[in-house]
Tab-separated table of C-alpha atoms and ligand atoms in Angstrom:
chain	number	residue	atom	x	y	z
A	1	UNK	CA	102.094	84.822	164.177
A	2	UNK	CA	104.413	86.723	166.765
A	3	UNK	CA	103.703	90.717	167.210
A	4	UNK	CA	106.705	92.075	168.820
A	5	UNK	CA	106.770	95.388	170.833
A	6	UNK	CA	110.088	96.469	171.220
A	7	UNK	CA	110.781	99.181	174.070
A	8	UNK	CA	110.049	102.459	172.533
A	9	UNK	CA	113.661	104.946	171.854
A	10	UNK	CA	113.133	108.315	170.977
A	11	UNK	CA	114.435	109.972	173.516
A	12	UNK	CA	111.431	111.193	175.870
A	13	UNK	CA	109.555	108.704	174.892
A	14	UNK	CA	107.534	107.021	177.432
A	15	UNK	CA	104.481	105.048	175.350
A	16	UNK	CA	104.487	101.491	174.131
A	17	UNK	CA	102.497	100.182	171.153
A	18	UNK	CA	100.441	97.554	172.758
A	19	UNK	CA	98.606	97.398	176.569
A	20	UNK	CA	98.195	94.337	178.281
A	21	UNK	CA	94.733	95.212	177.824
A	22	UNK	CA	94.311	94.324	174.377
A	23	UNK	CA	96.265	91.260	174.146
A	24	UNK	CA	93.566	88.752	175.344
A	25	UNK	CA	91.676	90.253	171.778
A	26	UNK	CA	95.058	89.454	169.498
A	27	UNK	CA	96.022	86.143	171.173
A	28	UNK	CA	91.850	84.852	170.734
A	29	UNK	CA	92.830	85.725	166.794
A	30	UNK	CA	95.795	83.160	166.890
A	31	UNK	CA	98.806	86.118	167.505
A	32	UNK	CA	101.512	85.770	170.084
A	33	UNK	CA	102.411	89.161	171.758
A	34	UNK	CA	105.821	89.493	172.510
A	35	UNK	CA	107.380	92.776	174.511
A	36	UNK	CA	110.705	93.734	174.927
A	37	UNK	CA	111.301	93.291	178.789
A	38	UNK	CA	110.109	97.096	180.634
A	39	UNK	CA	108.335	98.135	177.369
A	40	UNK	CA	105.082	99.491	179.027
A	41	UNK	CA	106.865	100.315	182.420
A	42	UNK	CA	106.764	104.556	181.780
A	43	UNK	CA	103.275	104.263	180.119
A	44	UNK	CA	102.233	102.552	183.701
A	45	UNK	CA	102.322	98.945	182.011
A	46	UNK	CA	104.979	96.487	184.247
A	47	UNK	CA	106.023	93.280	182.234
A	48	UNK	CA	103.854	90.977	184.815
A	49	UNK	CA	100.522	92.931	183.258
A	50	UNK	CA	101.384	91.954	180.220
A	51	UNK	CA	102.026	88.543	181.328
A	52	UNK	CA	99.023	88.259	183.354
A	53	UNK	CA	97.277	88.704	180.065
A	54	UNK	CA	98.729	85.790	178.117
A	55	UNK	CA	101.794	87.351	176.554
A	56	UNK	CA	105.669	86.850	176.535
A	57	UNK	CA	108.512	89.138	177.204
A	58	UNK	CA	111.597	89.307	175.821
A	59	UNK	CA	115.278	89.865	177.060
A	60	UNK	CA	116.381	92.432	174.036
A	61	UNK	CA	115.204	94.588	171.193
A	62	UNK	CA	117.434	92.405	168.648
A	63	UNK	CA	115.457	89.160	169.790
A	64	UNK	CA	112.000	91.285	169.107
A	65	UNK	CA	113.155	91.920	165.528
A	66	UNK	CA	114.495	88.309	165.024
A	67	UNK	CA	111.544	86.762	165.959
A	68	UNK	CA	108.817	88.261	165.378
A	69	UNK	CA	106.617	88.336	162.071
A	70	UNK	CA	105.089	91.706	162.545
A	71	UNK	CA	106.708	94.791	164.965
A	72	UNK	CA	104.256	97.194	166.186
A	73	UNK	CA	105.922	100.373	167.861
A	74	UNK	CA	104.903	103.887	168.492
A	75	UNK	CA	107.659	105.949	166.838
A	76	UNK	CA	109.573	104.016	163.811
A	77	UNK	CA	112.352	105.301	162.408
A	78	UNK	CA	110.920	108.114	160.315
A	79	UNK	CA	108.940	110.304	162.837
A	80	UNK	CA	112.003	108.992	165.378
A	81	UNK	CA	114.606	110.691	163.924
A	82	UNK	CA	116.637	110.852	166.522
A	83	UNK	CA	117.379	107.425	167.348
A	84	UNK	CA	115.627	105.277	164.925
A	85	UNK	CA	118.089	104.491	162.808
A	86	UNK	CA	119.922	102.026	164.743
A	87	UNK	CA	116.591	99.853	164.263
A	88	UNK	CA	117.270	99.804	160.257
A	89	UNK	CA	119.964	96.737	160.409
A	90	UNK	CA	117.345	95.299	162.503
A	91	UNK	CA	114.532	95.425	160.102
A	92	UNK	CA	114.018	91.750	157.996
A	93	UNK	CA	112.506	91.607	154.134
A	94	UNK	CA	109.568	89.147	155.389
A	95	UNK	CA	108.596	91.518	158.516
A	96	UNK	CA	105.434	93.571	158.943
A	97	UNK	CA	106.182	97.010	160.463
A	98	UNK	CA	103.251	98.932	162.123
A	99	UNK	CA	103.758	102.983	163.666
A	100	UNK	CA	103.764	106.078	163.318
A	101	UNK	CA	106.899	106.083	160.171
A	102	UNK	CA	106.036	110.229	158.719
A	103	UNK	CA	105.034	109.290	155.409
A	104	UNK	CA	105.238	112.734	154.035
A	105	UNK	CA	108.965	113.236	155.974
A	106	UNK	CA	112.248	112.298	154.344
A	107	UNK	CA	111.904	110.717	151.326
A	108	UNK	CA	115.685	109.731	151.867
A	109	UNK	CA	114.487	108.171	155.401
A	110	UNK	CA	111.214	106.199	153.686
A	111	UNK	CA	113.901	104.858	150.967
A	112	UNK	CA	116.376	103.885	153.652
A	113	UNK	CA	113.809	101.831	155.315
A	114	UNK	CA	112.658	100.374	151.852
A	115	UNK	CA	115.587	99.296	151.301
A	116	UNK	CA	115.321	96.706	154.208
A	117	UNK	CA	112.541	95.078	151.942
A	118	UNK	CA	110.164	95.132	155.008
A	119	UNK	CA	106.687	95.442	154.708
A	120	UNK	CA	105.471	98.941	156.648
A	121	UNK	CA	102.302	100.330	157.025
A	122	UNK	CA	101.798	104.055	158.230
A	123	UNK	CA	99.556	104.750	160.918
A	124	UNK	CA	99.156	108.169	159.274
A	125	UNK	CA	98.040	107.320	156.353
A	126	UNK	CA	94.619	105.833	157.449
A	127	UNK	CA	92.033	106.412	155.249
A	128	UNK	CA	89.342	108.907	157.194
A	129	UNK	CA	86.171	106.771	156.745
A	130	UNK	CA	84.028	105.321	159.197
A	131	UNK	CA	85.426	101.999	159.196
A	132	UNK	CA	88.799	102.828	159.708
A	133	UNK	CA	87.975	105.235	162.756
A	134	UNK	CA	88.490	102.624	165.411
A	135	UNK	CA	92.290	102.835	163.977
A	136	UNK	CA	93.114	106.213	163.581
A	137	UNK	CA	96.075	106.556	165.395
A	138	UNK	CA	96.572	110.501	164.542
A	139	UNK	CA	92.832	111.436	165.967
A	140	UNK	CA	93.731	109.223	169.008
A	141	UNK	CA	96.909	111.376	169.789
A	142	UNK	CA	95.767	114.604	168.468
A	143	UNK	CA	92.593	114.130	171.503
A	144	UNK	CA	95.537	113.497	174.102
A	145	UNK	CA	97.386	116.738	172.802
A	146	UNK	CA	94.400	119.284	172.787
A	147	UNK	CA	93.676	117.925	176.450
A	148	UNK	CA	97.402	117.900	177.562
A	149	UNK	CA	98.073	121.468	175.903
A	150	UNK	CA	95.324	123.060	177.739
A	151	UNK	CA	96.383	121.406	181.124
A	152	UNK	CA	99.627	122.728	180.727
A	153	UNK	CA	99.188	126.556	179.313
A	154	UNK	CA	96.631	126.700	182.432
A	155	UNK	CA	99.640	125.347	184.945
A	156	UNK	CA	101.557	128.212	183.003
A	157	UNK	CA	99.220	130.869	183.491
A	158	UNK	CA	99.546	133.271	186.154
A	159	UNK	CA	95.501	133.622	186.092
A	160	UNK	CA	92.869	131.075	187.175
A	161	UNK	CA	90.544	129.541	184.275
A	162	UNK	CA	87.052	129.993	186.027
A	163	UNK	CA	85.593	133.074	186.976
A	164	UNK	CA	84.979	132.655	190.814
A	165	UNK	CA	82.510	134.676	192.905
A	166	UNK	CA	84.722	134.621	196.309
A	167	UNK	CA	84.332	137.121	199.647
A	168	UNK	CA	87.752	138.477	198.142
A	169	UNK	CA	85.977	139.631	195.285
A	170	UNK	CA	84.772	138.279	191.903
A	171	UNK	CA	87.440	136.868	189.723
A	172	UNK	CA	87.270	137.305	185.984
A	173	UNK	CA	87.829	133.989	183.693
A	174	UNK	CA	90.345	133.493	181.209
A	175	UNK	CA	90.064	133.724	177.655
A	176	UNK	CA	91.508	130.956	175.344
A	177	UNK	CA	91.521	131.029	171.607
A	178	UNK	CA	92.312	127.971	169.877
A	179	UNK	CA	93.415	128.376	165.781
A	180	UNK	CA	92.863	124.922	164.188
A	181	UNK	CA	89.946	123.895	165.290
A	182	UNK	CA	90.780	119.895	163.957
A	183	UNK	CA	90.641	116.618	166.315
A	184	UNK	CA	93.209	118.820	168.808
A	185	UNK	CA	91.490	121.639	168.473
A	186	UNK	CA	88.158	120.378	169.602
A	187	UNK	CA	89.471	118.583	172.380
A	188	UNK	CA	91.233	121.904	174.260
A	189	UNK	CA	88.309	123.640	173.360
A	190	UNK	CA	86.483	120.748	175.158
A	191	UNK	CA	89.114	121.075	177.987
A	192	UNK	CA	89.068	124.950	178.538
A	193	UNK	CA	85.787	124.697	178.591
A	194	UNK	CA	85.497	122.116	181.443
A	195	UNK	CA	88.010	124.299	183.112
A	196	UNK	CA	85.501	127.418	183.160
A	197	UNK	CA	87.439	129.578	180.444
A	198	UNK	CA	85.831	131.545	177.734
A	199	UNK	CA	86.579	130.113	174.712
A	200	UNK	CA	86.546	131.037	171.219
A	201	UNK	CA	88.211	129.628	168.219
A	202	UNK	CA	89.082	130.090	164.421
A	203	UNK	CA	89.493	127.418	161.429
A	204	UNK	CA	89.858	128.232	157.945
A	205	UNK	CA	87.108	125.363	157.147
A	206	UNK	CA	84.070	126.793	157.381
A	207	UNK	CA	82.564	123.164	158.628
A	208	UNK	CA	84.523	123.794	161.830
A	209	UNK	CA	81.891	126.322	163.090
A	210	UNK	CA	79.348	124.010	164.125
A	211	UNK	CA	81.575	121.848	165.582
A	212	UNK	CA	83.086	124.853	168.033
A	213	UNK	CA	79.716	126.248	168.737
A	214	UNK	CA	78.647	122.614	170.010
A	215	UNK	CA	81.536	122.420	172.494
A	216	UNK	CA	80.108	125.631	173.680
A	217	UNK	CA	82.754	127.951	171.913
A	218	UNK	CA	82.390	130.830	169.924
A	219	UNK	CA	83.506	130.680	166.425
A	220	UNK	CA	85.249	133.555	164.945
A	221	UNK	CA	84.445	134.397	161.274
A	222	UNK	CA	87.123	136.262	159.681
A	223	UNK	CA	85.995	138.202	156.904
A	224	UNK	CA	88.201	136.167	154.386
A	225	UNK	CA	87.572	132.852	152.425
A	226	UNK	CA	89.882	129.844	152.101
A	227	UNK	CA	90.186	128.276	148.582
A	228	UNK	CA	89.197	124.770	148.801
A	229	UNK	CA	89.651	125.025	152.649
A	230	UNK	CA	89.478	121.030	153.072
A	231	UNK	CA	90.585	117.995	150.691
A	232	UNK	CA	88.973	114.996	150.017
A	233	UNK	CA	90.195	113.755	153.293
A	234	UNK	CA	88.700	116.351	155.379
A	235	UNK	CA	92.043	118.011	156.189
A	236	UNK	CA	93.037	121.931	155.586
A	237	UNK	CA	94.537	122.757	152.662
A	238	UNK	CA	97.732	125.133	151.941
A	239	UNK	CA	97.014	128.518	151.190
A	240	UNK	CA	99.303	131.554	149.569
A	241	UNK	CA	100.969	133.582	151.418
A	242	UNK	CA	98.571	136.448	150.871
A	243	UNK	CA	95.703	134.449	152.303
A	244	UNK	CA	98.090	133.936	155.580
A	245	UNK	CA	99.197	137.973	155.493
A	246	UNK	CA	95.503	138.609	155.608
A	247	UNK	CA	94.802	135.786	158.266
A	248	UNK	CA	97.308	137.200	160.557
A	249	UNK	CA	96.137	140.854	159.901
A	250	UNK	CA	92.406	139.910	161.139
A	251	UNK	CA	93.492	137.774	163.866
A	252	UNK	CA	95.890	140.398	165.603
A	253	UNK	CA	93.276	141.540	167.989
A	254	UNK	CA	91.618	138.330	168.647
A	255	UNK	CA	95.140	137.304	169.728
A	256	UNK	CA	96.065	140.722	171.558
A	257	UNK	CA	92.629	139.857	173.873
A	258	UNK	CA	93.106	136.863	174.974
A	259	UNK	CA	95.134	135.066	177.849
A	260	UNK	CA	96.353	131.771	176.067
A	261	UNK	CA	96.097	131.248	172.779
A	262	UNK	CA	96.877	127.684	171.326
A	263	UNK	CA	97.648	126.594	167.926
A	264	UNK	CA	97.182	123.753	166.183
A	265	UNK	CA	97.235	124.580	162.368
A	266	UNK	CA	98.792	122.274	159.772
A	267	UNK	CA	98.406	121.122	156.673
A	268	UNK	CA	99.796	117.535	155.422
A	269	UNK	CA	103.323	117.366	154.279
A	270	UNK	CA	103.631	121.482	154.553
A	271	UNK	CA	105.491	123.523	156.717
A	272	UNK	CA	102.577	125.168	159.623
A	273	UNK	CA	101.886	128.863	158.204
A	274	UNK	CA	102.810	131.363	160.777
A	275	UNK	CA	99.841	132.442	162.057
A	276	UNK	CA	101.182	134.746	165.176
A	277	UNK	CA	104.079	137.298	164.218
A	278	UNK	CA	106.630	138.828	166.968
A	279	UNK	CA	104.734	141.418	166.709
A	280	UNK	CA	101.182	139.907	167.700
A	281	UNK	CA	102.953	138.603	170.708
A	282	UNK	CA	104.463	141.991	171.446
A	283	UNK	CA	100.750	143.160	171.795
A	284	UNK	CA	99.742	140.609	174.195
A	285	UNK	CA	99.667	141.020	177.582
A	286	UNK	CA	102.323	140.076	179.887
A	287	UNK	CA	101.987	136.515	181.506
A	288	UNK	CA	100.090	135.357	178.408
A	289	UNK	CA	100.598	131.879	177.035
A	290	UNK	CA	101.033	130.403	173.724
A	291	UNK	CA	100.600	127.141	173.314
A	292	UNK	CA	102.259	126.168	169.971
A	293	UNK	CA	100.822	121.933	169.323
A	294	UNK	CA	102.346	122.971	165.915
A	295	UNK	CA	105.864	123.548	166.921
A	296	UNK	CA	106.851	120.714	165.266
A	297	UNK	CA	105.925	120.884	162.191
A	298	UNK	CA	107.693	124.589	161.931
A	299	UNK	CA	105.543	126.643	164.119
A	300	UNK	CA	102.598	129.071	163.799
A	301	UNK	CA	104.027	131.465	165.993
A	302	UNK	CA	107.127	133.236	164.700
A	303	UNK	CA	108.881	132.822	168.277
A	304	UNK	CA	108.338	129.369	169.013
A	305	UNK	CA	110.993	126.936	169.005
A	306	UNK	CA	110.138	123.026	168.680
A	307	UNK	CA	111.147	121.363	172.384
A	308	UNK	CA	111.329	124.670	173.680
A	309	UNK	CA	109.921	127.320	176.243
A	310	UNK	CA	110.307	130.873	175.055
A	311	UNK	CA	109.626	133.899	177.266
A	312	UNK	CA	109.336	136.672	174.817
A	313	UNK	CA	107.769	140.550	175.539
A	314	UNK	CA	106.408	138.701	179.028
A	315	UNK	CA	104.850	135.922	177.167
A	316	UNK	CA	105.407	132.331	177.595
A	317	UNK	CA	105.177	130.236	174.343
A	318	UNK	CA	105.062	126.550	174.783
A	319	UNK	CA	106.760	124.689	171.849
A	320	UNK	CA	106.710	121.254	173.468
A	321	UNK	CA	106.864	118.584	171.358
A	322	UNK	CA	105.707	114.752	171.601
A	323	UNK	CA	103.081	115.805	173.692
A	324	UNK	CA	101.002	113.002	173.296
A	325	UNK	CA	103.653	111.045	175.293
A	326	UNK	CA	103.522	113.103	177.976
A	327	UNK	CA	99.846	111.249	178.593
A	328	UNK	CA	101.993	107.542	178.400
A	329	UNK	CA	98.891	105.470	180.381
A	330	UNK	CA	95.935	106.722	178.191
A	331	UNK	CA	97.820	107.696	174.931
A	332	UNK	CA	99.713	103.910	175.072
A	333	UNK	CA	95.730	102.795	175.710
A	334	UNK	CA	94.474	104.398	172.704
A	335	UNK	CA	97.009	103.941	169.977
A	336	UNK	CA	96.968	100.015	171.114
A	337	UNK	CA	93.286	99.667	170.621
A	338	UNK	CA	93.610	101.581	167.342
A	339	UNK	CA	96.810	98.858	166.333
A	340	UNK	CA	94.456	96.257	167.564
A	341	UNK	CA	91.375	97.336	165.208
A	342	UNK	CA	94.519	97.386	162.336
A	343	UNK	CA	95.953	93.854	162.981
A	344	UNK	CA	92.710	91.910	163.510
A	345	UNK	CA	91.769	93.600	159.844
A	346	UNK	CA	95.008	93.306	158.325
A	347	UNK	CA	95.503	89.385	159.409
A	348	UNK	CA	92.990	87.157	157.661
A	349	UNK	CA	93.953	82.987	158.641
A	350	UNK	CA	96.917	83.623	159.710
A	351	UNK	CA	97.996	85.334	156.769
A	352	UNK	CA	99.077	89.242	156.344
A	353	UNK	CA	97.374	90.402	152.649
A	354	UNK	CA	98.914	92.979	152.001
A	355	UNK	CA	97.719	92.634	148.264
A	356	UNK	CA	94.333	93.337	148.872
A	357	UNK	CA	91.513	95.641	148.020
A	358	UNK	CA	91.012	96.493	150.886
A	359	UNK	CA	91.233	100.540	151.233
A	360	UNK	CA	92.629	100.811	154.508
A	361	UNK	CA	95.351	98.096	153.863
A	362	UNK	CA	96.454	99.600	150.582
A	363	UNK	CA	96.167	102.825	151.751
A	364	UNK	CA	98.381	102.902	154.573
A	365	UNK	CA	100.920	100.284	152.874
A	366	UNK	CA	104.157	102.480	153.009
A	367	UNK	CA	106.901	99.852	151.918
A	368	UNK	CA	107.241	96.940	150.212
A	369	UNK	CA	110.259	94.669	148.257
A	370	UNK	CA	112.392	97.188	148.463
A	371	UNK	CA	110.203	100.324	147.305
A	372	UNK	CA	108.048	103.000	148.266
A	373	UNK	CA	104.899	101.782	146.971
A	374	UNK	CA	102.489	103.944	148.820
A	375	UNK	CA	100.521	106.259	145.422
A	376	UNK	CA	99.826	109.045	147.515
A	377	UNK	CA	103.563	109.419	148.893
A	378	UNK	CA	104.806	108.739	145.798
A	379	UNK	CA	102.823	111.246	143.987
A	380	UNK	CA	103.979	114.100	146.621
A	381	UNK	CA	107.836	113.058	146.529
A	382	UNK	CA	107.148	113.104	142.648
A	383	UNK	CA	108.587	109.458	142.354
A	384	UNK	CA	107.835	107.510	139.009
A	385	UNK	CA	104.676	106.209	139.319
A	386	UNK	CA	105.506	102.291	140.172
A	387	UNK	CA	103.020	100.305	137.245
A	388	UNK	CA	102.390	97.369	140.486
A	389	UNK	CA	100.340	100.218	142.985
A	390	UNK	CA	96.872	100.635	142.620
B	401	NAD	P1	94.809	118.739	161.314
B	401	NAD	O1	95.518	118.228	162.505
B	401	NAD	O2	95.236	118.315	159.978
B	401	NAD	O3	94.836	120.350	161.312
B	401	NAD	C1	94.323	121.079	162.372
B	401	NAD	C2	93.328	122.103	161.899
B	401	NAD	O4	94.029	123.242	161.440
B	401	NAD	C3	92.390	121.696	160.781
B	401	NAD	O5	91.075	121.818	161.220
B	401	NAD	C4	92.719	122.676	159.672
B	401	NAD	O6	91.577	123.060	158.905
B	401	NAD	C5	93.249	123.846	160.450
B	401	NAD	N1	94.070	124.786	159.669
B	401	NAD	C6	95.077	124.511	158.794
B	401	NAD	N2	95.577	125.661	158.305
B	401	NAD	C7	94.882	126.674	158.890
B	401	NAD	C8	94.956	128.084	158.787
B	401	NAD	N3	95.838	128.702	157.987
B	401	NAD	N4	94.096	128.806	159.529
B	401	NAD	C9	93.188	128.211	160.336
B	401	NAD	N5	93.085	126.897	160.470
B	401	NAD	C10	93.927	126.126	159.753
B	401	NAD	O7	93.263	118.501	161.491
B	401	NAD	P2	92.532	117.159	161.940
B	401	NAD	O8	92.593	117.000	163.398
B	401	NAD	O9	93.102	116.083	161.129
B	401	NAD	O10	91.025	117.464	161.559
B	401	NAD	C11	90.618	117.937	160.291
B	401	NAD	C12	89.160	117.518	160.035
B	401	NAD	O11	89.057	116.138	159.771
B	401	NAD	C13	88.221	117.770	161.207
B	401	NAD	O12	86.963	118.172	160.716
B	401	NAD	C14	88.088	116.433	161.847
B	401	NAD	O13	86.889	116.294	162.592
B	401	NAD	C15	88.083	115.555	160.614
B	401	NAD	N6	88.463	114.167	160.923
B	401	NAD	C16	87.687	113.151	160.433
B	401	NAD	C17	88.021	111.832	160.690
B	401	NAD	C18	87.199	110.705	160.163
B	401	NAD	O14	86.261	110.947	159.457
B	401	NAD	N7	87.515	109.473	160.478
B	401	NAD	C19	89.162	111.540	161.438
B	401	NAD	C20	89.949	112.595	161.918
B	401	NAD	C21	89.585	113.916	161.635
């Protein structure tokens, strides 16, 4: 069974789906990696590594999707949406499609690739139980953008992280607060810390506290409580715009103290609340930075603008996006071990089941003969319920 990589296209982009390192592990379970010719080169992968390692390259991305049985990428069309619609005419009825495709996006994008009858699985739709942790594609990038944010708000800083005893004097350290205190959230608390910052941070899910006060932060307790803060899954939930007024009203001096503040607070197929008003930035001080990781998905600062540096009221407010990319070696690294776990469990004697019981097949099953079949995305786009899906 041939795995192609084709040569990642949103623009930016500089990851690749598989590493040479993990495809001695596929080719002992009877696949045949083949890469579209430079693939890996911007994640720091040359075609000879991956050649060195057993597998074959490939002149084009057109011979990729001809040949091979299952296509693994980073971005699919769907969270590229940019570019990745020239891969659509490309896309075959008996293929397997593996990535990152935004499940809870466009429902007009998900029925577009449908309609190419392939079979897709979402990478984001991976069930959140131990098993399936070795594939979790969105805890693997959300680590490399809580590291990466940090890194870059401290580059932006006119300050120094640490406080340093010096013969010039003792030098205060800087004070990061981190909203969102989820898988990217941890891991720039984790990073400020390392740094020598003071950190604190805020979730709306109470269970967060432990987890902030064991990286060595200090939680913040606002005097206000989230209605069922987390789902089933573990994730935040959407609250009312009251519940945000009130949020922002509490966090306003929090915000006004502190030298970078980064955000990371999202909900699953909602628009980020805005967390940070003009104002609150108004009352910061000048050469603050806000990092916004949820840009993206709408922003929880009013000023931010996805792609985008803003300097607003002497305050810089980061509203990179992709940022995962901008790691290529170590994000490319992670995301291709987490494909790896994926493929060895979704490939049983040379066969893909797609039909099984298997939760974390099923569950992340996105397309299929020509329909959305996925429940969950079905149930949010409030499609007819399709009598086949479990
Ligand atoms: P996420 O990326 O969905 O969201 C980031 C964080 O923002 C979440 O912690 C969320 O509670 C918070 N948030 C949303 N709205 C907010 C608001 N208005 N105010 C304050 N905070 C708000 O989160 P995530 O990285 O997916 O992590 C969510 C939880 O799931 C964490 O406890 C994480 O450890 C857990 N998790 C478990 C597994 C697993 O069991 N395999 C895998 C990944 C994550």
């Amino acid at each position: 069974m041939i795995i192609g990589v084709p040569k990642e296209i949103y623009p930016g982009e500089r990851r690749v789906a598989l590493v040479p390192m993990v495809v001695p592990n596929l080719v002992k379970a009877g696949f045949t990696v083949r890469l579209q010719t430079g693939a890996g080169v911007e994640a720091g992968y040359p075609d000879a590594f991956y050649v060195e390692k057993g597998a074959a390259i490939a002149p084009d991305r057109a011979s990729i999707f001809r040949d091979a049985e299952i296509v693994a990428q980073v971005l699919c069309y769907g969270s590229n949406d940019v570019t990745g619609k020239t891969d659509l005419p490309l896309m075959r009825r008996s293929q397997v499609l593996i990535g990152f495709l935004r499940p809870l996006g466009s429902v007009e994008i998900l029925q577009e690739i449908a309609g190419t009858g392939i079979t897709s699985f979402s990478v984001e739709l991976m069930p959140r139980t131990t098993r399936a942790q070795s594939m979790d594609a969105l805890s693997s990038m959300g680590t490399i953008c809580g590291y990466k944010a940090v890194l870059i708000a401290a580059d932006t800083l006119p300050r120094i992280f640490p406080m340093l005893t010096t013969a010039a004097g003792t030098v205060t350290p800087a004070r990061i607060f981190v909203i969102g205190a989820g898988v990217a959230g941890l891991q720039a608390i984790a990073t400020a810390r390392r740094l020598g910052a003071v950190v604190s941070a805020y979730d709306m899910r109470p269970a967060a506290k432990e987890q902030v006060q064991s990286l060595g932060g200090r939680f913040v307790e606002l005097p206000i409580e989230a209605k069922n803060a987390q789902d089933a899954r573990g994730y935040g939930t959407a609250q009312d715009e009251s519940f945000y007024a009130k949020q922002r009203e509490l966090l306003a001096r929090v915000i006004a103290d502190s030298d970078v503040v980064v955000t990371t607070a999202v909900v699953p197929g909602k628009k980020a609340p805005v967390l940070i008003t003009a104002d609150m930035v108004k009352a910061m001080a000048p050469g603050s930075v806000i990092f916004d990781l949820a840009a993206e998905r709408g922003g929880n600062c009013e000023l931010s603008r996805a792609g985008e540096t803003v300097i607003e009221h002497g305050v810089t407010i980061l509203g990179a996006i992709n940022v995962a990319s901008k790691v290529p070696y170590h994000a490319s690294q992670m995301y291709a071990r987490n494909l790896t776990a994926f493929l060895l469990n979704l490939v049983k004697d040379g066969e893909v089941r797609p039909d099984t019981e298997d939760e974390i097949i099923h569950e992340t099953l996105l397309t299929r003969g020509g329909e959305i079949v996925n429940a969950r995305v079905r149930e949010f786009f409030k499609l007819p319920e399709l009598a086949a899906v479990r």
